[in-house]
Amino acid sequence: MLEVRTATLVRDNGKLGGYAAVYAAPSHPLVVRGVNNGKPFVERVARGAFDRSLEQNIELLVGHDRRELVANSKSGLLKLDSDERGLAFEVNLPDTQRARDVRALVEAGVLTEMSFGFFVRSDAWNGSERTLREVDLREVSIVQNGAYPQTSAEARTYSPALARLRLRLRLHT
């Protein structure tokens, strides 16, 4: 069964970026048909859960709708990286009407989070808390509301002063 989860966005010139998932961070309470007997549960993603999937073609969609394909990793437009924090992504938006519309919706604050669609390879349960140990990632999606409040999607604009400020802030956190 394909499962779907969410996160937040970042914008930058013709790029969007952020985190599609943050490791060890709790989701909002979830109810998924066929999981935990339909009872609410909280979910976390273990560090490295996506690593095996990063070798395959992953799609970037809008709202998990396969008809709303924006980019994919095979084309080189979508870059995914599993780092210490989570599953980072960056997409160079192609010059299409759909991509321009997505960018406008991100800049307007309508679409602000990320989500991901996956099949479970390995998970662990502790009461009503589930940890995804390994998943077969199929897609990441730009969405309005996600299951994981820590995720983000932003449009990115390059500014040397802003880049220096971000670097200083990272060094002090």
XYZ file of C-alpha atoms in Angstrom:
173
model
C 0.000 0.000 0.000
C 1.423 3.392 -1.031
C 1.582 5.718 1.977
C 1.944 9.475 1.926
C 3.505 11.922 4.441
C 4.226 15.698 4.462
C 6.923 18.521 5.134
C 7.853 22.376 4.280
C 9.249 24.348 1.174
C 12.008 26.964 0.284
C 12.174 29.142 -2.937
C 15.247 30.463 -4.835
C 15.306 31.961 -8.368
C 14.146 29.050 -10.561
C 14.605 26.636 -7.671
C 12.574 25.213 -4.841
C 14.155 23.415 -1.947
C 13.791 22.310 1.614
C 13.194 19.066 3.445
C 10.722 16.448 2.299
C 11.240 14.619 5.619
C 13.050 15.352 8.884
C 14.568 12.379 10.706
C 13.295 11.442 14.176
C 10.684 14.247 14.145
C 7.131 13.256 15.078
C 4.285 13.480 12.600
C 0.886 14.878 13.418
C -1.382 12.066 14.679
C -2.161 9.904 11.647
C -4.984 7.539 10.789
C -4.219 5.354 7.790
C -6.611 2.658 6.605
C -4.928 -0.726 6.956
C -2.261 0.544 9.387
C -2.514 0.088 13.194
C -6.047 -1.307 12.815
C -7.245 2.145 11.747
C -6.294 3.657 15.119
C -4.366 6.967 15.415
C -0.582 6.792 15.623
C 2.432 9.069 15.493
C 5.214 8.314 13.071
C 8.924 9.097 12.825
C 11.414 8.462 10.039
C 14.700 6.818 11.011
C 17.933 8.326 9.693
C 18.835 6.561 6.464
C 15.328 5.234 5.762
C 15.468 6.679 2.224
C 19.074 5.803 1.350
C 18.349 2.746 -0.785
C 15.647 4.611 -2.734
C 17.883 7.477 -3.780
C 19.386 5.337 -6.554
C 16.035 5.085 -8.364
C 13.986 7.672 -10.259
C 11.929 9.771 -7.819
C 9.200 12.109 -9.075
C 8.264 15.579 -7.827
C 4.486 15.979 -7.936
C 1.915 18.485 -6.751
C -0.468 17.021 -4.177
C 0.522 13.390 -4.891
C -1.229 13.671 -8.253
C 0.696 11.755 -10.939
C -0.908 14.042 -13.540
C 0.883 16.976 -11.842
C 4.463 15.891 -12.548
C 6.891 18.825 -12.200
C 10.306 17.093 -12.336
C 12.129 13.865 -11.533
C 15.565 12.763 -10.414
C 16.253 10.887 -13.663
C 16.149 14.170 -15.615
C 18.571 15.785 -13.170
C 16.064 18.535 -12.338
C 15.295 17.030 -8.915
C 18.150 16.415 -6.494
C 17.604 14.482 -3.268
C 20.113 14.051 -0.469
C 19.871 12.203 2.816
C 21.848 14.341 5.278
C 22.049 14.518 9.081
C 18.734 16.395 9.331
C 16.596 14.510 6.854
C 15.706 14.124 3.196
C 16.777 17.382 1.559
C 15.574 18.265 -1.917
C 16.268 20.904 -4.519
C 14.526 21.246 -7.856
C 15.429 23.398 -10.834
C 11.995 24.225 -12.152
C 11.633 23.676 -15.904
C 10.200 26.435 -18.084
C 6.648 25.072 -18.194
C 3.318 26.602 -17.253
C 2.832 24.014 -14.491
C 6.227 24.879 -12.953
C 5.500 28.623 -13.157
C 2.140 28.030 -11.455
C 3.777 25.938 -8.718
C 6.398 28.628 -8.118
C 3.694 31.327 -7.907
C 1.709 29.244 -5.388
C 4.826 28.667 -3.262
C 5.731 32.372 -3.360
C 2.157 33.289 -2.396
C 2.335 30.945 0.601
C -0.431 28.668 -0.675
C 1.828 25.620 -1.065
C 4.352 25.603 1.784
C 4.999 22.025 2.808
C 6.314 18.791 1.422
C 5.055 15.251 1.540
C 6.361 11.914 0.365
C 4.804 8.755 -1.041
C 6.386 5.412 -0.165
C 6.047 1.694 0.396
C 7.260 0.345 3.742
C 10.180 -2.083 3.622
C 10.816 -2.127 7.375
C 9.170 -0.443 10.347
C 9.020 -0.805 14.123
C 6.194 -0.136 16.547
C 6.280 0.988 20.176
C 2.682 1.263 21.323
C 1.008 3.792 19.032
C 4.307 5.127 17.682
C 5.709 3.866 14.405
C 9.272 4.302 13.152
C 9.901 3.936 9.438
C 13.265 2.150 9.266
C 13.451 1.643 5.501
C 11.056 2.744 2.782
C 10.820 2.484 -0.972
C 10.400 6.182 -1.805
C 8.363 6.767 -4.967
C 7.655 10.491 -4.986
C 7.899 13.749 -3.116
C 5.045 16.227 -3.398
C 4.509 19.915 -2.852
C 1.377 20.303 -0.718
C -0.611 22.765 1.334
C -0.732 20.750 4.581
C 1.541 17.871 5.470
C 1.682 15.088 8.024
C 5.047 16.296 9.314
C 5.060 19.923 10.547
C 8.883 20.144 10.355
C 9.073 19.873 6.563
C 9.427 22.888 4.309
C 9.346 24.099 0.751
C 10.630 27.529 -0.246
C 11.485 29.373 -3.387
C 15.136 30.410 -3.288
C 16.619 33.638 -4.542
C 20.366 34.041 -4.496
C 21.615 37.033 -2.608
C 25.240 37.115 -1.397
C 24.239 39.027 1.741
C 21.442 36.577 2.503
C 23.786 33.620 1.903
C 26.329 35.062 4.375
C 23.575 35.654 6.957
C 22.290 32.069 6.574
C 25.827 30.736 6.973
C 26.365 32.812 10.143
C 23.040 31.596 11.561
C 23.933 27.954 10.830
C 27.302 28.313 12.533
C 25.646 29.678 15.683
C 22.904 27.058 16.010
